[in-house]
Amino acid sequence: MESLLIKGGVPLCGDVTISGAKNAVLPIMAAALLTREPCVIRRVPALSDVKFMGEILTWLGAQVRFEGDSVCIRANKIKGTGDYDLIRKMRGSICIMGPMLGRLKKAAVSLPGGCVIGARPINLHLKGFEALGARVTIANGYARASAKRLIGAEIFLGGRAGSTVLGTANVMMAATLAEGVTVIDSAACEPEVVDLANFLNAMGAKITGAGSPTLTITGVKQLHGTEYEVIPDRIEAATYAIAAAATHGEVTLRGARYDHLHAVFDKLNGAGVRIDRKGSAITVRRNGRLKPVDITTLPYAGFPTDIQAQMMALMTLTPGISIITERIFESRFMHVSELARLGADIEIEGPSAIVKGGKPLSGAPVMASDLRASAALVIAGLAARGTTQVNRVYHLDRGYEQMDAKLRKLGARIQRIEEQ
Ligand code: EPU
């Protein structure tokens, strides 16, 4: 296993190019299962999760060819059952179920199970499939859905924590090939859902309302191949913005979408970080002392749960008390105990973390527990005195394209080594 060795205390300075969005490209790759014709997807980040989705689609019978930052997927003939162990390994792979059901009128996938960030149920995905007329069963570790015909319906997809991103994606994909009109209410509004809807429309689907809580999908007989470029990764962009602030640096984000980042930039502004926009370049600059901000994670356009850990790392460097409340995933605080190893003072009270910031952090060996927690530890390590070793970097490689190389280009002293 590999680790990152970070010598902290260097302000990050320079330009960083933002890659394509992991959480957009995964369902878009799955959506290519909806047609026999080839789909070419561009601005595909080289991530282990993306490679993995390629393996899942290949197993199902699709031809998947990566070339530079593109992938061409041709799903001439596909199986109705996904590989149990492959799917189980990556929670995001649940989004193959909707397209399989839409195309074949049957789908069997292994249940994703829980993970370190929370329970990750799929009850809302299944509720949506049932509303479209599918019979849904769970047995032997598989969720199965099958129908003679899928028929458009009115579906309320709100859950305990609000909308569901992949649940919306799954039901929307299945509904593209249903008969009649489907209306999804309390749909997720995330830019990744909008990107998927745009891709599906480019394939010949008829979807309106993407980006709002009400999606209308008029079923069509078939979809066709297309070429498409995915949106930039707003979570990657926010991570570099926070890293710039944490290190007293000045970083220009190239290719990021400002309009996808309002909630994050608003909080960074509140913390005393300057954000300037010039054309498509966004420059993030820390001028003086940071100020504490309180944060509550919410579905889009609220503050993203995928940035909660990184923002917590920043708040540990901020004199004063900030309260960070996690409303999407119940146990997404695994980074707290690792940040404590670097000297952070954080207390967990129910869904909130109370960060008493401002004490200097000092480097230590720490362990990444999930993708965004790893990013938080890297940020803390970049700001800490001395050397931080972040172990289990494979978590980071799931969702950040060449993070160590990009950080090195910004001046960070960071090195990838074999874990010792
Ligand atoms: N939920 C249910 N029932 C369901 C589905 C979800 O109760 O059937 C609950 C979840 O337990 C959670 C909430 O709804 O409390 C929101 O979960 P959601 O379904 O939106 O999450 P997801 O679609 O499984 C995607 C991203 C996550 C990101 C969340 C929230 C992908 C591949 N994953 O997951 O990304 O945190 O949306 O924005 O798109 C990451 O990139 O690090 C990551 C975890």
Coordinates of C-alpha atoms and ligand atoms in Angstrom, one line a residue:
M1 CA 0.0 0.0 0.0
E2 CA 1.1 3.5 -0.7
S3 CA 1.3 6.6 1.5
L4 CA 1.8 10.3 1.0
L5 CA 4.6 12.0 2.9
I6 CA 3.9 15.7 3.3
K7 CA 6.3 18.3 4.7
G8 CA 4.0 21.0 5.7
G9 CA 4.2 24.8 6.0
V10 CA 4.6 25.7 2.3
P11 CA 1.9 28.1 0.9
L12 CA 0.4 26.7 -2.2
C13 CA 0.8 29.0 -5.2
G14 CA 0.0 28.7 -8.9
D15 CA -2.7 27.2 -11.2
V16 CA -4.5 23.9 -10.9
T17 CA -6.6 22.4 -13.7
I18 CA -9.8 20.8 -12.4
S19 CA -10.6 17.4 -13.8
G20 CA -14.0 15.9 -14.8
A21 CA -16.4 15.2 -12.0
K22 CA -16.2 11.7 -10.6
N23 CA -19.8 11.7 -9.4
A24 CA -21.0 12.9 -12.8
V25 CA -19.0 10.4 -14.9
L26 CA -19.9 7.3 -13.0
P27 CA -23.7 7.5 -13.7
I28 CA -23.0 8.8 -17.2
M29 CA -20.9 5.7 -17.9
A30 CA -23.7 3.6 -16.5
A31 CA -26.3 5.4 -18.7
A32 CA -24.4 4.2 -21.8
L33 CA -26.0 0.8 -21.0
L34 CA -29.3 2.3 -22.2
T35 CA -28.3 2.0 -25.9
R36 CA -26.6 -0.5 -28.2
E37 CA -24.9 2.4 -30.0
P38 CA -21.4 3.7 -28.9
C39 CA -21.2 6.6 -26.5
V40 CA -18.1 8.7 -26.3
I41 CA -17.6 10.5 -23.0
R42 CA -14.9 13.2 -22.7
R43 CA -13.1 14.8 -19.8
V44 CA -13.1 11.5 -18.0
P45 CA -10.8 11.7 -14.9
A46 CA -8.2 8.9 -14.5
L47 CA -9.5 7.6 -11.1
S48 CA -9.7 4.1 -9.7
D49 CA -13.5 4.4 -9.3
V50 CA -13.8 5.2 -13.0
K51 CA -11.6 2.3 -14.0
F52 CA -13.7 0.2 -11.7
M53 CA -17.0 1.3 -13.4
G54 CA -15.3 0.3 -16.7
E55 CA -14.7 -3.2 -15.3
I56 CA -18.3 -3.5 -14.1
L57 CA -19.7 -2.5 -17.5
T58 CA -17.2 -4.8 -19.3
W59 CA -18.4 -7.7 -17.1
L60 CA -22.0 -6.9 -18.1
G61 CA -20.9 -7.3 -21.7
A62 CA -20.2 -3.8 -22.9
Q63 CA -17.0 -2.8 -24.8
V64 CA -15.2 -0.2 -22.8
R65 CA -12.2 1.6 -24.3
F66 CA -10.3 4.3 -22.5
E67 CA -8.2 6.7 -24.6
G68 CA -6.6 9.7 -23.1
D69 CA -9.3 11.5 -21.2
S70 CA -12.1 9.8 -23.1
V71 CA -14.0 6.6 -22.8
C72 CA -16.0 4.9 -25.5
I73 CA -18.6 2.5 -24.3
R74 CA -20.6 0.2 -26.6
A75 CA -23.2 -1.9 -24.9
N76 CA -24.4 -4.0 -27.8
K77 CA -25.7 -6.8 -25.7
I78 CA -25.7 -6.8 -21.9
K79 CA -26.5 -9.2 -19.0
G80 CA -29.2 -8.7 -16.5
T81 CA -27.2 -9.6 -13.5
G82 CA -24.2 -7.7 -12.3
D83 CA -21.1 -9.4 -10.8
Y84 CA -21.8 -9.8 -7.1
D85 CA -18.3 -9.0 -5.8
L86 CA -17.4 -6.3 -8.3
I87 CA -20.5 -4.2 -7.6
R88 CA -20.3 -4.7 -3.8
K89 CA -16.8 -3.1 -3.8
M90 CA -18.0 0.4 -4.9
R91 CA -21.2 1.9 -3.6
G92 CA -21.5 4.2 -6.7
S93 CA -22.0 1.1 -8.9
I94 CA -25.6 0.9 -7.8
C95 CA -26.4 3.3 -10.6
I96 CA -26.1 0.5 -13.1
M97 CA -29.5 -0.8 -11.8
G98 CA -31.7 1.9 -13.4
P99 CA -30.2 1.6 -16.9
M100 CA -30.3 -2.2 -16.8
L101 CA -33.9 -2.2 -15.8
G102 CA -34.8 0.4 -18.4
R103 CA -33.1 -1.5 -21.2
L104 CA -33.8 -5.1 -20.2
K105 CA -36.8 -4.7 -18.0
K106 CA -34.9 -6.7 -15.4
A107 CA -31.9 -6.0 -13.2
A108 CA -30.1 -7.9 -10.4
V109 CA -27.3 -6.2 -8.5
S110 CA -25.6 -7.0 -5.2
L111 CA -26.8 -4.8 -2.3
P112 CA -24.2 -2.1 -1.7
G113 CA -24.3 -2.4 2.1
G114 CA -23.1 0.3 4.6
C115 CA -19.7 2.0 4.7
V116 CA -17.7 4.2 7.0
I117 CA -19.7 7.3 6.2
G118 CA -23.1 5.8 7.0
A119 CA -25.7 3.2 6.2
R120 CA -26.1 3.9 2.5
P121 CA -29.6 2.3 2.0
I122 CA -31.2 2.0 -1.5
N123 CA -34.9 1.9 -0.4
L124 CA -35.7 5.1 -2.4
H125 CA -34.1 3.7 -5.5
L126 CA -36.3 0.6 -5.2
K127 CA -39.4 2.6 -4.3
G128 CA -38.9 4.4 -7.6
F129 CA -38.5 1.2 -9.6
E130 CA -41.7 -0.2 -8.0
A131 CA -43.6 3.0 -8.8
L132 CA -42.6 2.4 -12.5
G133 CA -44.3 -1.0 -12.3
A134 CA -41.3 -3.3 -11.4
R135 CA -41.5 -6.1 -9.0
V136 CA -38.7 -5.7 -6.5
T137 CA -37.2 -8.4 -4.3
I138 CA -34.2 -8.7 -2.0
A139 CA -32.7 -12.1 -1.6
N140 CA -29.3 -13.8 -1.4
G141 CA -27.6 -10.4 -1.2
Y142 CA -29.1 -9.2 -4.5
A143 CA -31.7 -6.5 -5.1
R144 CA -33.7 -7.6 -8.1
A145 CA -36.2 -5.6 -10.2
S146 CA -38.2 -6.9 -13.1
A147 CA -41.2 -5.8 -15.1
K148 CA -43.1 -6.8 -18.3
R149 CA -43.5 -3.1 -19.0
L150 CA -42.3 0.0 -17.2
I151 CA -45.0 2.6 -17.0
G152 CA -44.5 6.3 -16.2
A153 CA -45.7 7.4 -12.8
E154 CA -45.6 10.2 -10.2
I155 CA -42.9 9.4 -7.7
F156 CA -41.9 11.2 -4.5
L157 CA -38.2 10.4 -3.9
G158 CA -37.6 12.4 -0.7
G159 CA -36.1 10.6 2.2
R160 CA -34.8 11.0 5.7
A161 CA -32.0 13.4 4.7
G162 CA -33.8 15.0 1.8
S163 CA -33.2 14.0 -1.8
T164 CA -31.0 11.1 -3.1
V165 CA -28.5 11.7 -5.8
L166 CA -28.0 8.2 -7.2
G167 CA -31.6 7.3 -6.4
T168 CA -32.8 10.2 -8.6
A169 CA -30.2 9.2 -11.3
N170 CA -31.3 5.5 -11.2
V171 CA -35.1 6.2 -11.4
M172 CA -34.6 8.9 -14.1
M173 CA -32.5 6.5 -16.2
A174 CA -35.1 3.7 -15.9
A175 CA -37.9 6.1 -16.8
T176 CA -36.3 7.3 -20.0
L177 CA -37.4 4.0 -21.6
A178 CA -40.7 3.6 -19.8
E179 CA -44.1 4.2 -21.5
G180 CA -45.6 7.6 -20.8
V181 CA -44.6 10.4 -18.5
T182 CA -42.8 10.0 -15.1
V183 CA -42.7 12.9 -12.7
I184 CA -40.0 12.6 -9.9
D185 CA -40.7 15.0 -7.0
S186 CA -38.1 15.9 -4.4
A187 CA -35.5 15.0 -7.0
A188 CA -31.9 15.7 -6.3
C189 CA -30.8 19.1 -7.8
E190 CA -27.0 18.4 -7.8
P191 CA -25.1 19.5 -10.9
E192 CA -24.1 15.8 -11.4
V193 CA -27.8 15.0 -11.8
V194 CA -28.2 17.8 -14.3
D195 CA -25.2 16.5 -16.2
L196 CA -26.7 13.1 -16.4
A197 CA -30.0 14.5 -17.6
N198 CA -28.1 16.5 -20.3
F199 CA -26.3 13.3 -21.4
L200 CA -29.5 11.4 -21.5
N201 CA -31.2 14.1 -23.5
A202 CA -28.2 14.0 -25.9
M203 CA -29.0 10.3 -26.3
G204 CA -32.6 11.2 -27.3
A205 CA -34.3 11.1 -23.9
K206 CA -36.9 13.7 -23.0
I207 CA -36.2 15.1 -19.6
T208 CA -37.1 18.5 -18.3
G209 CA -36.7 20.2 -15.0
A210 CA -33.2 18.9 -14.2
G211 CA -31.7 21.1 -11.5
S212 CA -35.1 21.6 -9.8
P213 CA -36.9 19.3 -7.4
T214 CA -39.4 18.2 -10.1
L215 CA -38.1 16.2 -13.0
T216 CA -40.4 15.2 -15.9
I217 CA -39.4 12.3 -18.1
T218 CA -41.4 11.5 -21.2
G219 CA -40.5 7.9 -22.1
V220 CA -39.1 7.2 -25.6
K221 CA -38.8 3.9 -27.5
Q222 CA -35.1 3.9 -27.7
L223 CA -32.0 5.9 -27.1
H224 CA -29.0 6.4 -29.4
G225 CA -25.2 6.9 -29.0
T226 CA -23.7 10.3 -28.5
E227 CA -20.6 12.3 -27.6
Y228 CA -20.5 14.2 -24.4
E229 CA -18.1 16.1 -22.1
V230 CA -18.7 15.9 -18.4
I231 CA -18.7 18.9 -16.0
P232 CA -15.7 19.8 -13.9
D233 CA -15.4 18.3 -10.4
R234 CA -16.8 20.9 -8.0
I235 CA -15.6 18.8 -5.0
E236 CA -12.0 18.7 -6.4
A237 CA -12.1 22.4 -7.0
A238 CA -13.4 23.2 -3.5
T239 CA -10.7 20.9 -2.0
Y240 CA -7.9 22.9 -3.7
A241 CA -9.6 26.2 -2.7
I242 CA -9.5 25.1 0.9
A243 CA -6.0 23.8 0.6
A244 CA -4.9 27.3 -0.7
A245 CA -6.7 28.9 2.3
A246 CA -5.2 26.5 4.8
T247 CA -1.6 27.1 3.6
H248 CA -1.9 30.9 3.3
G249 CA -1.5 30.5 -0.4
E250 CA -2.9 31.8 -3.6
V251 CA -4.3 29.3 -6.1
T252 CA -6.1 29.8 -9.4
L253 CA -8.6 27.1 -10.3
R254 CA -8.8 26.5 -14.0
G255 CA -11.9 25.0 -15.6
A256 CA -14.0 25.0 -12.5
R257 CA -17.6 26.1 -12.5
Y258 CA -18.2 29.1 -10.1
D259 CA -21.9 28.6 -10.2
H260 CA -21.6 25.1 -8.8
L261 CA -19.6 26.3 -5.8
H262 CA -21.7 29.2 -4.3
A263 CA -22.2 27.5 -0.9
V264 CA -18.5 26.7 -0.5
F265 CA -17.3 30.1 -1.6
D266 CA -19.8 31.8 0.6
K267 CA -18.4 30.0 3.7
L268 CA -14.8 30.6 2.6
N269 CA -15.6 34.3 2.2
G270 CA -17.1 34.3 5.7
A271 CA -13.9 32.7 6.9
G272 CA -11.9 35.6 5.5
V273 CA -10.8 34.0 2.3
R274 CA -10.8 36.0 -0.9
I275 CA -12.3 34.6 -4.1
D276 CA -11.9 36.5 -7.4
R277 CA -13.3 35.5 -10.7
K278 CA -11.8 36.5 -14.0
G279 CA -13.3 34.7 -17.0
S280 CA -13.2 31.0 -16.3
A281 CA -10.4 31.4 -13.7
I282 CA -11.2 31.5 -10.0
T283 CA -8.4 32.7 -7.7
V284 CA -8.5 31.8 -4.0
R285 CA -6.3 33.9 -1.7
R286 CA -5.9 33.9 2.0
N287 CA -5.1 37.4 3.2
G288 CA -4.9 37.4 7.0
R289 CA -6.3 35.5 9.9
L290 CA -9.1 33.1 9.3
K291 CA -12.4 33.5 11.1
P292 CA -14.6 30.6 12.3
V293 CA -17.7 29.7 10.4
D294 CA -20.5 27.3 11.3
I295 CA -21.5 24.8 8.6
T296 CA -24.4 22.5 8.1
T297 CA -24.3 20.0 5.2
L298 CA -27.4 19.9 3.0
P299 CA -28.4 18.6 -0.4
Y300 CA -27.5 21.0 -3.2
A301 CA -27.5 24.0 -3.3
G302 CA -26.6 23.8 0.4
F303 CA -23.1 23.1 1.6
P304 CA -21.9 19.7 0.3
T305 CA -21.3 16.8 2.6
D306 CA -18.3 15.9 0.3
I307 CA -16.6 19.1 1.5
Q308 CA -17.4 18.8 5.2
A309 CA -14.1 17.0 6.2
Q310 CA -11.9 19.4 4.2
M311 CA -13.6 22.4 5.7
M312 CA -13.2 20.9 9.2
A313 CA -9.4 20.7 8.5
L314 CA -9.5 24.4 7.7
M315 CA -11.5 25.3 10.8
T316 CA -8.9 23.5 13.0
L317 CA -6.5 26.2 11.9
T318 CA -8.9 29.0 12.6
P319 CA -8.8 30.7 16.0
G320 CA -12.2 30.4 17.7
I321 CA -15.0 27.9 17.8
S322 CA -16.8 26.6 14.7
I323 CA -19.7 24.1 14.7
I324 CA -19.9 21.7 11.8
T325 CA -23.1 19.8 11.5
E326 CA -23.5 16.7 9.2
R327 CA -27.0 16.2 8.0
I328 CA -26.5 13.8 5.1
F329 CA -24.5 10.9 6.4
E330 CA -24.8 9.9 10.0
S331 CA -21.2 8.8 10.7
R332 CA -19.1 11.0 8.4
F333 CA -16.7 12.1 11.2
M334 CA -14.0 9.4 10.8
H335 CA -11.5 12.1 10.1
V336 CA -12.0 13.7 13.6
S337 CA -9.8 11.2 15.5
E338 CA -7.1 11.4 12.8
L339 CA -7.1 15.2 12.8
A340 CA -6.7 15.0 16.6
R341 CA -3.4 13.1 16.0
L342 CA -2.1 16.3 14.3
G343 CA -3.2 18.3 17.4
A344 CA -6.7 19.4 16.4
D345 CA -9.2 19.9 19.2
I346 CA -12.6 18.6 18.1
E347 CA -15.5 17.3 20.1
I348 CA -18.4 15.4 18.6
E349 CA -21.9 16.1 19.9
G350 CA -24.5 14.1 18.1
P351 CA -24.5 15.2 14.4
S352 CA -22.2 18.2 15.2
A353 CA -18.5 18.6 15.5
I354 CA -17.3 21.4 17.7
V355 CA -14.0 22.6 16.5
K356 CA -11.8 24.7 18.8
G357 CA -9.4 25.9 16.3
G358 CA -6.2 27.9 16.2
K359 CA -3.7 25.6 17.9
P360 CA -0.8 24.9 15.6
L361 CA -1.0 21.4 14.0
S362 CA 2.1 19.2 14.0
G363 CA 2.8 16.4 11.6
A364 CA 2.1 12.7 12.5
P365 CA 1.3 9.4 10.7
V366 CA -2.4 9.3 10.0
M367 CA -4.8 6.9 8.4
A368 CA -7.2 7.7 5.6
S369 CA -10.7 6.1 6.2
D370 CA -12.5 7.3 3.1
L371 CA -12.1 9.5 0.1
R372 CA -13.0 12.9 1.6
A373 CA -11.5 12.2 5.0
S374 CA -8.2 11.5 3.1
A375 CA -8.4 14.9 1.4
A376 CA -8.9 16.6 4.8
L377 CA -5.8 14.9 6.2
V378 CA -3.8 16.0 3.2
I379 CA -4.9 19.6 3.8
A380 CA -4.1 19.4 7.5
G381 CA -0.7 17.9 6.6
L382 CA 0.0 20.7 4.2
A383 CA -0.6 23.2 6.9
A384 CA 1.0 21.4 9.8
R385 CA 4.6 21.8 11.0
G386 CA 6.8 18.9 10.3
T387 CA 6.0 15.7 8.4
T388 CA 2.7 14.0 8.0
Q389 CA 2.3 10.6 6.6
V390 CA -1.1 9.8 5.2
N391 CA -1.5 6.1 4.9
R392 CA -3.9 4.2 2.6
V393 CA -3.7 6.6 -0.3
Y394 CA -5.9 4.3 -2.4
H395 CA -8.9 6.1 -0.9
L396 CA -7.7 9.3 -2.4
D397 CA -7.0 7.8 -5.8
R398 CA -10.6 6.8 -6.0
G399 CA -11.7 10.4 -6.4
Y400 CA -8.8 12.8 -7.0
E401 CA -6.9 12.7 -10.2
Q402 CA -3.1 12.8 -9.5
M403 CA -3.6 14.8 -6.4
D404 CA 0.1 14.5 -5.3
A405 CA 1.3 15.7 -8.7
K406 CA -1.1 18.6 -8.8
L407 CA -0.1 19.7 -5.3
R408 CA 3.6 19.4 -6.2
K409 CA 3.0 21.7 -9.1
L410 CA 1.6 24.2 -6.6
G411 CA 4.8 24.0 -4.6
A412 CA 3.8 21.4 -2.0
R413 CA 6.5 19.1 -0.6
I414 CA 4.6 15.9 -1.1
Q415 CA 5.9 12.5 -2.1
R416 CA 4.3 9.1 -2.7
I417 CA 6.0 6.2 -0.9
E418 CA 5.4 2.6 -0.2
E419 CA 3.7 2.3 3.2
Q420 CA 6.1 1.4 6.0
Ligands
EPU1 N1 -30.8 7.6 1.3 C1 -31.8 6.9 1.8 N2 -32.4 6.0 0.9 C2 -31.9 5.8 -0.3 C3 -30.8 6.5 -0.8 C4 -30.2 7.4 0.1 O1 -32.3 7.0 2.9 O2 -32.4 4.9 -1.0 C5 -30.2 8.6 2.2 C6 -28.7 8.3 2.5 O3 -28.6 7.4 3.6 C7 -28.2 9.7 2.9 C8 -29.0 10.6 1.9 O4 -30.1 9.8 1.6 O5 -28.5 10.0 4.2 C9 -28.3 11.1 0.7 O6 -27.6 10.0 0.0 P1 -27.5 10.0 -1.5 O7 -28.4 8.9 -2.0 O8 -27.8 11.3 -2.1 O9 -26.0 9.6 -1.7 P2 -25.5 8.7 -3.0 O10 -26.3 9.1 -4.2 O11 -25.3 7.3 -2.6 C10 -23.8 10.5 -3.9 C11 -22.3 10.6 -4.0 C12 -21.6 10.8 -2.7 C13 -22.2 12.1 -2.0 C14 -23.7 11.9 -1.9 C15 -24.4 13.1 -1.4 C16 -21.8 9.4 -6.0 C17 -21.1 8.2 -6.6 N3 -21.8 9.4 -4.7 O12 -24.0 9.3 -3.1 O13 -20.3 11.0 -2.9 O14 -21.7 12.2 -0.7 O15 -24.3 11.7 -3.2 O16 -24.1 14.3 -2.1 O17 -22.4 10.2 -6.7 C18 -18.0 11.0 -2.5 O18 -17.8 11.4 -3.6 O19 -17.1 11.0 -1.6 C19 -19.3 10.6 -2.1 C20 -19.5 9.8 -1.0

